[in-house]
Amino acid sequence: MKEEVKVSEEMLRFIKESPSSYHAIANAAGIYQAQGFTALDEKKAWKLKWGGKYYVTRNDSSLIAFCLPEDEKLVKGLHLAAAHCDSPTFKVKENPERKAEACVMLNVEPYGGMIHSTWLDRPLSIAGRIAYEKQKTGELETKLVNLDEDLLVIPNLSIHMNRDINKGAAYQPQTDLQPLFTAASEEKKEGGSLFLELVAKAAGVKPEQILGHDLFLYAREEGRLFGAKKEFILSPKLDDLQCVYSLVKSHSEVTAKKYVTLCAIFDNEEVGSGSNQGADSTFLEDVLLRMRESLGVSASKLKEWIAAGLLISADNAHAVHPCHPEKADPTNRPRLNGGPVIKFNSAQKYTTDGVTAARFRSLCKRAGVPCQTYVNNSDVAGGSTLGNISTSHVSIPSVDIGLPQLAMHSAVETGGTQDTLMAIKAMKEYFSE
Ligand code: ZN
């Protein structure tokens, strides 16, 4: 099998096993564990050693892993990379069951900016985590849960009742984007909740033990290769689990030599990053401070390393859409399978400048990987990402990159079969410098 196909299939398996950000972080932690990284706990003291490899999670939904060179004297700076593990979806509200005619709907609210129509008429399920009370002690614990069955559908209104639907329909989330859960006759008459029963069963606890939940919908569609030569991939959550997988895989497999290497996977990018565990939190600063203190490194030495360091912020990029070439910049035309994309924006929504772009180009050259460039068409407002949010906490030279894709924020997105392997090669070159 060709190497790029093997890597793409591994990446698609990672996405399949990551139906929520909590699962993505658990799977990333599993990859680090398998490579001999030691788990740290934010609630306990850290005793770090030079030459060590560590990772720490926050809120079960963000992770920072780092690898230390053999000796402080070898260190020339920090090599950081960051990506985000959340994707647009719907969050299950509290008390979600709602009787509507002969059906029970599940009350959900949008999380992030998805393409609404792509979530309709396809099988959906639920994954996330619960907080529950342990039976004898009453202690609170969290547990990941995946209902892992075809459970829900958000049905469209038929064209006969909505003649204008093909003229471009606006969906109202509270009215139109509510999934069908069960037939009303199946509803429990008094007390009890069939929804909580199913969640409890999947988690292996009793419904009354569940005191809180963070549960999200996910599309049941499994990632696959397609195209006449299988040159494309179709999968939920390519933005940004394709980058998450590329960073975690490359970072976990190489030993730090002259740079302290760090990989940060943040939650909540799709809703602005402003949470306890998002890129706009102190998570990265806190990890750097505790690392420095545990190793006995002076504050000014850490500042030297930051100044000599680099952040590669990796969040997927728009390839030129073949039916809408006019939406793309006239001279920067990323394509699927063309390799990692450097993203530029004069207003600094993307942090890249001439020097950091040159640093990324130089490492792609050394890795034997092509790279492409993205700039917004100036008449089309673009998106934003986590690079400039992260650098507002740890000010470090930074470059924004991503892998080229189509249909960003659709329930299933399209990418290139070769791009994941190219990203891994470039990032391995970076982390092993
Ligand atoms: Zn993204």
CSV table of C-alpha atoms and ligand atoms in Angstrom, one decimal:
chain,number,residue,atom,x,y,z
A,1,MET,CA,0.0,0.0,0.0
A,2,LYS,CA,1.2,3.5,-0.8
A,3,GLU,CA,2.5,5.3,2.3
A,4,GLU,CA,0.1,8.3,1.8
A,5,VAL,CA,-2.9,6.0,1.7
A,6,LYS,CA,-1.8,4.1,4.9
A,7,VAL,CA,-1.3,7.4,6.7
A,8,SER,CA,-4.6,8.8,5.5
A,9,GLU,CA,-6.4,5.6,6.6
A,10,GLU,CA,-4.8,5.9,10.1
A,11,MET,CA,-5.8,9.5,10.3
A,12,LEU,CA,-9.4,8.6,9.3
A,13,ARG,CA,-9.4,5.9,12.0
A,14,PHE,CA,-8.3,8.5,14.6
A,15,ILE,CA,-11.2,10.8,13.5
A,16,LYS,CA,-13.7,7.9,13.7
A,17,GLU,CA,-12.5,7.2,17.3
A,18,SER,CA,-12.8,10.9,18.2
A,19,PRO,CA,-16.5,11.7,18.0
A,20,SER,CA,-16.1,14.5,20.5
A,21,SER,CA,-13.2,16.7,21.7
A,22,TYR,CA,-13.0,14.6,24.9
A,23,HIS,CA,-12.4,11.5,22.8
A,24,ALA,CA,-9.9,13.3,20.5
A,25,ILE,CA,-7.8,14.2,23.6
A,26,ALA,CA,-8.1,10.7,25.1
A,27,ASN,CA,-6.9,9.3,21.8
A,28,ALA,CA,-4.0,11.9,21.5
A,29,ALA,CA,-3.0,11.0,25.1
A,30,GLY,CA,-3.1,7.3,24.1
A,31,ILE,CA,-0.6,8.0,21.2
A,32,TYR,CA,1.7,9.9,23.6
A,33,GLN,CA,1.5,7.1,26.2
A,34,ALA,CA,2.4,4.5,23.6
A,35,GLN,CA,5.5,6.6,22.7
A,36,GLY,CA,6.6,6.6,26.4
A,37,PHE,CA,5.4,10.1,27.4
A,38,THR,CA,4.6,10.5,31.1
A,39,ALA,CA,1.2,11.9,32.2
A,40,LEU,CA,1.4,14.9,34.4
A,41,ASP,CA,-1.5,16.2,36.6
A,42,GLU,CA,-2.2,19.9,37.0
A,43,LYS,CA,-3.4,19.3,40.5
A,44,LYS,CA,-0.1,17.8,41.7
A,45,ALA,CA,3.6,18.8,41.9
A,46,TRP,CA,5.7,18.2,38.8
A,47,LYS,CA,9.2,16.6,39.0
A,48,LEU,CA,10.6,16.9,35.5
A,49,LYS,CA,14.0,15.7,34.2
A,50,TRP,CA,16.0,16.7,31.2
A,51,GLY,CA,15.6,14.2,28.4
A,52,GLY,CA,12.0,13.5,29.7
A,53,LYS,CA,8.8,13.4,27.6
A,54,TYR,CA,5.5,14.6,29.3
A,55,TYR,CA,1.9,15.5,28.6
A,56,VAL,CA,-0.8,17.1,30.6
A,57,THR,CA,-4.6,17.5,29.9
A,58,ARG,CA,-7.0,20.2,31.1
A,59,ASN,CA,-10.8,19.6,31.4
A,60,ASP,CA,-10.3,16.3,29.5
A,61,SER,CA,-10.5,18.4,26.3
A,62,SER,CA,-7.2,20.1,25.8
A,63,LEU,CA,-3.7,18.7,25.9
A,64,ILE,CA,-0.1,20.0,25.9
A,65,ALA,CA,2.8,17.5,25.4
A,66,PHE,CA,6.4,18.4,25.6
A,67,CYS,CA,9.8,16.8,25.0
A,68,LEU,CA,13.0,18.0,26.7
A,69,PRO,CA,16.5,17.8,25.2
A,70,GLU,CA,19.1,15.9,27.2
A,71,ASP,CA,20.6,19.0,28.9
A,72,GLU,CA,19.7,22.6,29.4
A,73,LYS,CA,23.0,23.6,27.8
A,74,LEU,CA,21.8,22.2,24.5
A,75,VAL,CA,18.6,24.3,24.3
A,76,LYS,CA,18.4,27.0,21.6
A,77,GLY,CA,14.7,27.8,22.0
A,78,LEU,CA,11.1,26.5,21.9
A,79,HIS,CA,9.5,24.7,19.0
A,80,LEU,CA,5.8,24.9,19.5
A,81,ALA,CA,2.9,23.7,17.4
A,82,ALA,CA,-0.9,24.1,18.1
A,83,ALA,CA,-4.1,22.8,16.6
A,84,HIS,CA,-7.8,22.6,17.8
A,85,CYS,CA,-9.8,19.4,18.6
A,86,ASP,CA,-13.3,20.8,18.5
A,87,SER,CA,-15.5,21.0,15.4
A,88,PRO,CA,-18.9,22.7,14.7
A,89,THR,CA,-21.7,20.5,16.0
A,90,PHE,CA,-24.8,20.7,18.2
A,91,LYS,CA,-24.7,20.5,22.0
A,92,VAL,CA,-27.5,18.6,23.8
A,93,LYS,CA,-29.3,21.1,26.2
A,94,GLU,CA,-30.4,20.3,29.7
A,95,ASN,CA,-33.7,18.5,30.0
A,96,PRO,CA,-33.5,17.8,26.3
A,97,GLU,CA,-36.6,15.6,25.6
A,98,ARG,CA,-39.5,17.6,24.0
A,99,LYS,CA,-42.7,16.0,22.8
A,100,ALA,CA,-43.8,17.3,19.4
A,101,GLU,CA,-46.8,15.7,17.8
A,102,ALA,CA,-46.2,11.9,17.7
A,103,CYS,CA,-42.5,12.3,18.3
A,104,VAL,CA,-40.0,13.2,21.0
A,105,MET,CA,-37.3,15.6,19.8
A,106,LEU,CA,-34.0,16.3,21.4
A,107,ASN,CA,-33.5,19.9,22.3
A,108,VAL,CA,-30.0,21.0,21.0
A,109,GLU,CA,-28.2,24.2,20.4
A,110,PRO,CA,-25.5,24.9,17.7
A,111,TYR,CA,-21.9,24.8,18.7
A,112,GLY,CA,-19.7,26.9,16.3
A,113,GLY,CA,-20.6,27.9,12.8
A,114,MET,CA,-21.6,24.9,10.8
A,115,ILE,CA,-23.2,24.7,7.3
A,116,HIS,CA,-26.7,24.0,8.6
A,117,SER,CA,-28.1,22.1,5.6
A,118,THR,CA,-25.3,19.4,5.8
A,119,TRP,CA,-26.6,18.2,9.2
A,120,LEU,CA,-30.1,17.3,7.9
A,121,ASP,CA,-31.3,13.9,6.8
A,122,ARG,CA,-28.3,11.9,7.9
A,123,PRO,CA,-27.8,9.5,10.8
A,124,LEU,CA,-26.4,11.2,13.9
A,125,SER,CA,-25.4,10.0,17.3
A,126,ILE,CA,-24.2,11.5,20.6
A,127,ALA,CA,-20.8,11.6,22.3
A,128,GLY,CA,-19.0,13.6,25.0
A,129,ARG,CA,-18.7,13.1,28.8
A,130,ILE,CA,-20.7,12.9,31.9
A,131,ALA,CA,-20.0,14.0,35.5
A,132,TYR,CA,-21.4,11.4,37.9
A,133,GLU,CA,-21.5,10.6,41.6
A,134,LYS,CA,-19.7,7.4,42.6
A,135,GLN,CA,-22.1,5.0,44.3
A,136,LYS,CA,-20.7,4.6,47.8
A,137,THR,CA,-18.5,7.6,48.4
A,138,GLY,CA,-20.5,10.2,46.5
A,139,GLU,CA,-17.3,11.5,44.9
A,140,LEU,CA,-17.7,13.2,41.6
A,141,GLU,CA,-16.0,11.6,38.6
A,142,THR,CA,-16.0,12.2,34.8
A,143,LYS,CA,-16.4,9.5,32.1
A,144,LEU,CA,-16.3,9.6,28.4
A,145,VAL,CA,-19.4,8.3,26.7
A,146,ASN,CA,-20.3,7.5,23.1
A,147,LEU,CA,-23.8,6.2,22.3
A,148,ASP,CA,-22.3,4.8,19.1
A,149,GLU,CA,-25.5,3.9,17.3
A,150,ASP,CA,-27.8,5.5,14.6
A,151,LEU,CA,-29.9,7.4,17.1
A,152,LEU,CA,-31.1,10.7,15.6
A,153,VAL,CA,-32.0,12.5,12.4
A,154,ILE,CA,-32.8,16.2,11.8
A,155,PRO,CA,-35.5,15.8,9.1
A,156,ASN,CA,-35.9,18.4,6.4
A,157,LEU,CA,-39.3,19.9,5.6
A,158,SER,CA,-40.4,18.4,2.3
A,159,ILE,CA,-40.1,20.5,-0.8
A,160,HIS,CA,-43.9,20.4,-1.2
A,161,MET,CA,-44.2,22.4,2.0
A,162,ASN,CA,-41.2,24.6,1.3
A,163,ARG,CA,-41.2,25.4,-2.4
A,164,ASP,CA,-38.4,27.9,-2.0
A,165,ILE,CA,-35.9,25.5,-0.4
A,166,ASN,CA,-33.7,25.3,-3.5
A,167,LYS,CA,-33.5,29.1,-3.7
A,168,GLY,CA,-31.3,29.0,-0.5
A,169,ALA,CA,-33.1,28.3,2.8
A,170,ALA,CA,-32.3,29.9,6.1
A,171,TYR,CA,-32.6,27.4,8.9
A,172,GLN,CA,-33.8,28.5,12.3
A,173,PRO,CA,-31.9,26.4,14.9
A,174,GLN,CA,-34.6,26.1,17.5
A,175,THR,CA,-37.2,25.3,14.9
A,176,ASP,CA,-35.5,23.5,12.0
A,177,LEU,CA,-32.4,22.0,13.5
A,178,GLN,CA,-33.8,19.7,16.2
A,179,PRO,CA,-33.3,16.0,15.9
A,180,LEU,CA,-35.9,13.3,16.0
A,181,PHE,CA,-35.2,11.0,19.0
A,182,THR,CA,-38.1,8.6,19.4
A,183,ALA,CA,-41.8,8.0,18.9
A,184,ALA,CA,-43.9,9.7,21.6
A,185,SER,CA,-45.5,6.4,22.6
A,186,GLU,CA,-42.1,5.2,23.8
A,187,GLU,CA,-41.8,8.2,26.1
A,188,LYS,CA,-41.8,7.5,29.9
A,189,LYS,CA,-45.0,8.7,31.4
A,190,GLU,CA,-43.7,10.1,34.7
A,191,GLY,CA,-40.3,11.1,35.8
A,192,GLY,CA,-37.5,9.2,34.2
A,193,SER,CA,-35.8,10.1,30.9
A,194,LEU,CA,-35.2,7.7,28.1
A,195,PHE,CA,-32.3,9.9,27.0
A,196,LEU,CA,-30.6,9.8,30.4
A,197,GLU,CA,-31.2,6.0,30.5
A,198,LEU,CA,-29.4,5.5,27.2
A,199,VAL,CA,-26.5,7.8,28.3
A,200,ALA,CA,-26.2,6.0,31.6
A,201,LYS,CA,-26.3,2.6,30.0
A,202,ALA,CA,-23.5,3.6,27.5
A,203,ALA,CA,-21.5,5.0,30.4
A,204,GLY,CA,-22.1,2.0,32.7
A,205,VAL,CA,-23.7,4.0,35.5
A,206,LYS,CA,-27.3,4.5,36.8
A,207,PRO,CA,-29.2,7.5,35.5
A,208,GLU,CA,-29.6,9.0,38.9
A,209,GLN,CA,-25.8,9.1,39.3
A,210,ILE,CA,-25.4,11.5,36.4
A,211,LEU,CA,-25.2,15.0,37.8
A,212,GLY,CA,-23.9,16.8,34.7
A,213,HIS,CA,-23.1,16.3,31.0
A,214,ASP,CA,-21.3,17.8,28.0
A,215,LEU,CA,-22.8,15.8,25.1
A,216,PHE,CA,-22.6,16.7,21.4
A,217,LEU,CA,-24.1,15.3,18.2
A,218,TYR,CA,-21.8,13.7,15.6
A,219,ALA,CA,-22.4,12.5,12.1
A,220,ARG,CA,-22.3,8.7,11.8
A,221,GLU,CA,-20.6,8.9,8.4
A,222,GLU,CA,-17.2,7.2,8.4
A,223,GLY,CA,-14.2,8.7,6.7
A,224,ARG,CA,-13.2,7.2,3.4
A,225,LEU,CA,-11.0,7.7,0.4
A,226,PHE,CA,-12.7,8.5,-2.9
A,227,GLY,CA,-12.1,9.7,-6.5
A,228,ALA,CA,-11.0,7.8,-9.7
A,229,LYS,CA,-7.6,7.3,-8.2
A,230,LYS,CA,-8.6,7.6,-4.5
A,231,GLU,CA,-6.9,10.9,-4.4
A,232,PHE,CA,-9.4,12.5,-2.1
A,233,ILE,CA,-10.7,11.9,1.5
A,234,LEU,CA,-14.2,12.6,2.8
A,235,SER,CA,-14.7,12.7,6.5
A,236,PRO,CA,-16.3,14.6,9.4
A,237,LYS,CA,-14.0,16.9,11.4
A,238,LEU,CA,-11.1,17.2,9.0
A,239,ASP,CA,-11.0,20.8,10.4
A,240,ASP,CA,-9.1,20.4,12.6
A,241,LEU,CA,-8.5,16.7,13.5
A,242,GLN,CA,-6.4,16.2,10.3
A,243,CYS,CA,-3.9,18.8,11.8
A,244,VAL,CA,-4.3,17.4,15.3
A,245,TYR,CA,-3.4,13.9,14.1
A,246,SER,CA,-0.4,15.2,12.0
A,247,LEU,CA,1.0,17.2,15.0
A,248,VAL,CA,0.5,14.5,17.6
A,249,LYS,CA,1.9,11.7,15.4
A,250,SER,CA,5.0,13.7,14.3
A,251,HIS,CA,5.7,15.2,17.8
A,252,SER,CA,5.3,11.9,19.7
A,253,GLU,CA,7.7,10.0,17.4
A,254,VAL,CA,10.8,12.3,17.4
A,255,THR,CA,13.2,13.1,20.2
A,256,ALA,CA,14.0,16.7,21.0
A,257,LYS,CA,17.6,17.7,20.3
A,258,LYS,CA,18.3,21.4,20.4
A,259,TYR,CA,14.8,22.8,21.0
A,260,VAL,CA,12.2,22.1,23.8
A,261,THR,CA,9.3,20.8,21.6
A,262,LEU,CA,5.7,21.4,22.6
A,263,CYS,CA,2.4,20.4,21.0
A,264,ALA,CA,-0.8,22.1,22.2
A,265,ILE,CA,-4.2,20.8,21.3
A,266,PHE,CA,-6.9,23.3,22.3
A,267,ASP,CA,-10.6,22.9,22.7
A,268,ASN,CA,-13.2,25.6,21.9
A,269,GLU,CA,-11.6,27.2,18.9
A,270,GLU,CA,-14.9,27.1,17.1
A,271,VAL,CA,-16.5,29.3,19.7
A,272,GLY,CA,-13.7,31.8,20.1
A,273,SER,CA,-11.2,30.0,22.4
A,274,GLY,CA,-12.2,31.9,25.5
A,275,SER,CA,-12.6,29.0,27.9
A,276,ASN,CA,-10.5,27.5,30.8
A,277,GLN,CA,-9.0,25.1,28.3
A,278,GLY,CA,-9.0,27.2,25.0
A,279,ALA,CA,-6.2,29.0,23.3
A,280,ASP,CA,-7.3,32.2,25.1
A,281,SER,CA,-6.6,30.6,28.5
A,282,THR,CA,-3.4,30.6,30.5
A,283,PHE,CA,-2.9,26.8,29.8
A,284,LEU,CA,0.2,27.3,27.7
A,285,GLU,CA,1.8,29.9,30.0
A,286,ASP,CA,1.0,27.7,33.0
A,287,VAL,CA,2.7,24.7,31.5
A,288,LEU,CA,5.8,26.8,30.6
A,289,LEU,CA,6.0,28.3,34.1
A,290,ARG,CA,5.7,25.0,35.8
A,291,MET,CA,8.2,23.4,33.4
A,292,ARG,CA,10.7,26.2,34.1
A,293,GLU,CA,10.2,26.0,37.9
A,294,SER,CA,10.5,22.2,38.0
A,295,LEU,CA,13.7,22.2,35.9
A,296,GLY,CA,15.2,25.2,37.8
A,297,VAL,CA,15.4,27.3,34.6
A,298,SER,CA,15.5,31.1,35.2
A,299,ALA,CA,12.7,33.3,34.0
A,300,SER,CA,15.0,35.3,31.7
A,301,LYS,CA,16.4,32.0,30.2
A,302,LEU,CA,12.8,31.0,29.3
A,303,LYS,CA,12.3,34.4,27.7
A,304,GLU,CA,15.4,33.8,25.6
A,305,TRP,CA,14.0,30.5,24.4
A,306,ILE,CA,10.7,32.0,23.5
A,307,ALA,CA,12.4,34.8,21.6
A,308,ALA,CA,14.5,32.3,19.7
A,309,GLY,CA,11.5,30.0,19.2
A,310,LEU,CA,8.6,29.5,16.8
A,311,LEU,CA,4.9,28.6,17.0
A,312,ILE,CA,3.4,26.7,14.1
A,313,SER,CA,-0.4,27.2,14.4
A,314,ALA,CA,-2.0,24.5,12.3
A,315,ASP,CA,-5.7,24.9,11.3
A,316,ASN,CA,-7.0,23.7,8.0
A,317,ALA,CA,-7.0,26.0,5.0
A,318,HIS,CA,-9.4,26.5,2.0
A,319,ALA,CA,-8.4,24.9,-1.3
A,320,VAL,CA,-9.8,26.7,-4.3
A,321,HIS,CA,-13.3,25.4,-5.0
A,322,PRO,CA,-13.4,24.2,-8.6
A,323,CYS,CA,-17.0,25.5,-9.1
A,324,HIS,CA,-16.2,28.8,-7.4
A,325,PRO,CA,-12.7,29.9,-8.4
A,326,GLU,CA,-13.8,33.5,-8.1
A,327,LYS,CA,-14.0,33.2,-4.3
A,328,ALA,CA,-10.3,32.6,-4.0
A,329,ASP,CA,-7.4,35.1,-4.2
A,330,PRO,CA,-6.3,35.6,-7.8
A,331,THR,CA,-2.6,34.7,-7.3
A,332,ASN,CA,-2.7,32.3,-4.3
A,333,ARG,CA,-4.5,29.1,-5.3
A,334,PRO,CA,-4.1,26.2,-2.9
A,335,ARG,CA,-5.2,22.8,-4.2
A,336,LEU,CA,-5.9,19.4,-2.6
A,337,ASN,CA,-2.7,17.2,-2.5
A,338,GLY,CA,-0.5,20.3,-3.0
A,339,GLY,CA,1.0,20.1,0.6
A,340,PRO,CA,0.7,22.3,3.7
A,341,VAL,CA,-0.6,25.8,3.1
A,342,ILE,CA,1.0,28.9,4.7
A,343,LYS,CA,-1.8,31.4,5.6
A,344,PHE,CA,-1.3,35.2,5.4
A,345,ASN,CA,-3.5,38.1,6.5
A,346,SER,CA,-2.4,41.7,6.7
A,347,ALA,CA,-4.8,42.3,9.7
A,348,GLN,CA,-2.9,39.5,11.5
A,349,LYS,CA,-5.9,37.1,11.8
A,350,TYR,CA,-3.1,34.8,10.6
A,351,THR,CA,0.1,35.5,12.4
A,352,THR,CA,2.5,34.7,9.5
A,353,ASP,CA,5.0,37.3,8.5
A,354,GLY,CA,7.8,37.3,5.9
A,355,VAL,CA,10.3,35.8,8.4
A,356,THR,CA,8.1,33.1,9.9
A,357,ALA,CA,6.9,32.1,6.4
A,358,ALA,CA,10.6,31.8,5.3
A,359,ARG,CA,11.2,29.6,8.4
A,360,PHE,CA,8.3,27.3,7.5
A,361,ARG,CA,9.3,27.2,3.8
A,362,SER,CA,12.9,26.3,4.7
A,363,LEU,CA,11.8,23.4,6.9
A,364,CYS,CA,9.4,22.1,4.1
A,365,LYS,CA,12.4,22.3,1.8
A,366,ARG,CA,14.5,20.3,4.1
A,367,ALA,CA,11.7,17.7,4.5
A,368,GLY,CA,11.3,17.5,0.7
A,369,VAL,CA,7.6,18.6,0.9
A,370,PRO,CA,6.0,21.2,-1.3
A,371,CYS,CA,4.1,24.0,0.3
A,372,GLN,CA,1.4,26.4,-0.8
A,373,THR,CA,0.1,29.9,0.1
A,374,TYR,CA,-3.4,31.2,1.1
A,375,VAL,CA,-4.5,34.8,1.3
A,376,ASN,CA,-8.2,35.8,1.5
A,377,ASN,CA,-9.7,37.3,-1.7
A,378,SER,CA,-9.9,40.9,-0.4
A,379,ASP,CA,-13.6,41.0,-1.3
A,380,VAL,CA,-14.4,37.9,0.8
A,381,ALA,CA,-14.2,38.0,4.6
A,382,GLY,CA,-12.2,35.1,5.8
A,383,GLY,CA,-12.1,33.0,9.0
A,384,SER,CA,-10.0,33.2,12.1
A,385,THR,CA,-7.9,30.7,14.1
A,386,LEU,CA,-6.0,30.2,17.3
A,387,GLY,CA,-2.5,31.4,16.4
A,388,ASN,CA,-3.0,35.1,17.2
A,389,ILE,CA,-5.0,34.2,20.3
A,390,SER,CA,-2.3,32.0,21.6
A,391,THR,CA,0.5,34.5,20.9
A,392,SER,CA,-1.4,37.1,23.0
A,393,HIS,CA,-0.6,34.9,26.0
A,394,VAL,CA,2.9,33.7,25.0
A,395,SER,CA,4.4,36.2,22.6
A,396,ILE,CA,6.5,34.2,20.2
A,397,PRO,CA,7.2,34.4,16.4
A,398,SER,CA,4.4,32.5,14.7
A,399,VAL,CA,3.3,31.1,11.4
A,400,ASP,CA,-0.2,30.0,10.5
A,401,ILE,CA,-0.6,27.0,8.3
A,402,GLY,CA,-3.2,24.4,7.5
A,403,LEU,CA,-4.0,21.5,5.2
A,404,PRO,CA,-6.0,22.3,2.1
A,405,GLN,CA,-9.7,21.2,2.2
A,406,LEU,CA,-13.1,21.9,0.6
A,407,ALA,CA,-16.5,22.4,2.4
A,408,MET,CA,-15.0,23.6,5.6
A,409,HIS,CA,-17.6,23.3,8.5
A,410,SER,CA,-19.8,20.9,6.6
A,411,ALA,CA,-20.8,17.8,8.5
A,412,VAL,CA,-18.4,16.0,6.1
A,413,GLU,CA,-15.5,17.7,4.6
A,414,THR,CA,-13.2,16.9,1.6
A,415,GLY,CA,-9.4,16.8,1.7
A,416,GLY,CA,-6.5,15.3,-0.2
A,417,THR,CA,-5.1,11.8,0.4
A,418,GLN,CA,-1.4,13.0,0.2
A,419,ASP,CA,-1.5,16.0,2.5
A,420,THR,CA,-1.5,14.4,5.9
A,421,LEU,CA,1.8,12.5,5.1
A,422,MET,CA,3.3,15.7,3.8
A,423,ALA,CA,2.4,17.6,7.0
A,424,ILE,CA,3.8,14.8,9.1
A,425,LYS,CA,7.1,14.9,7.2
A,426,ALA,CA,7.4,18.7,7.6
A,427,MET,CA,6.5,18.6,11.3
A,428,LYS,CA,9.0,15.7,12.0
A,429,GLU,CA,11.7,17.9,10.5
A,430,TYR,CA,10.6,20.7,12.8
A,431,PHE,CA,10.4,18.8,16.0
A,432,SER,CA,13.7,17.0,15.4
A,433,GLU,CA,15.8,20.1,14.7
B,1,ZN,ZN,-10.3,25.1,12.3
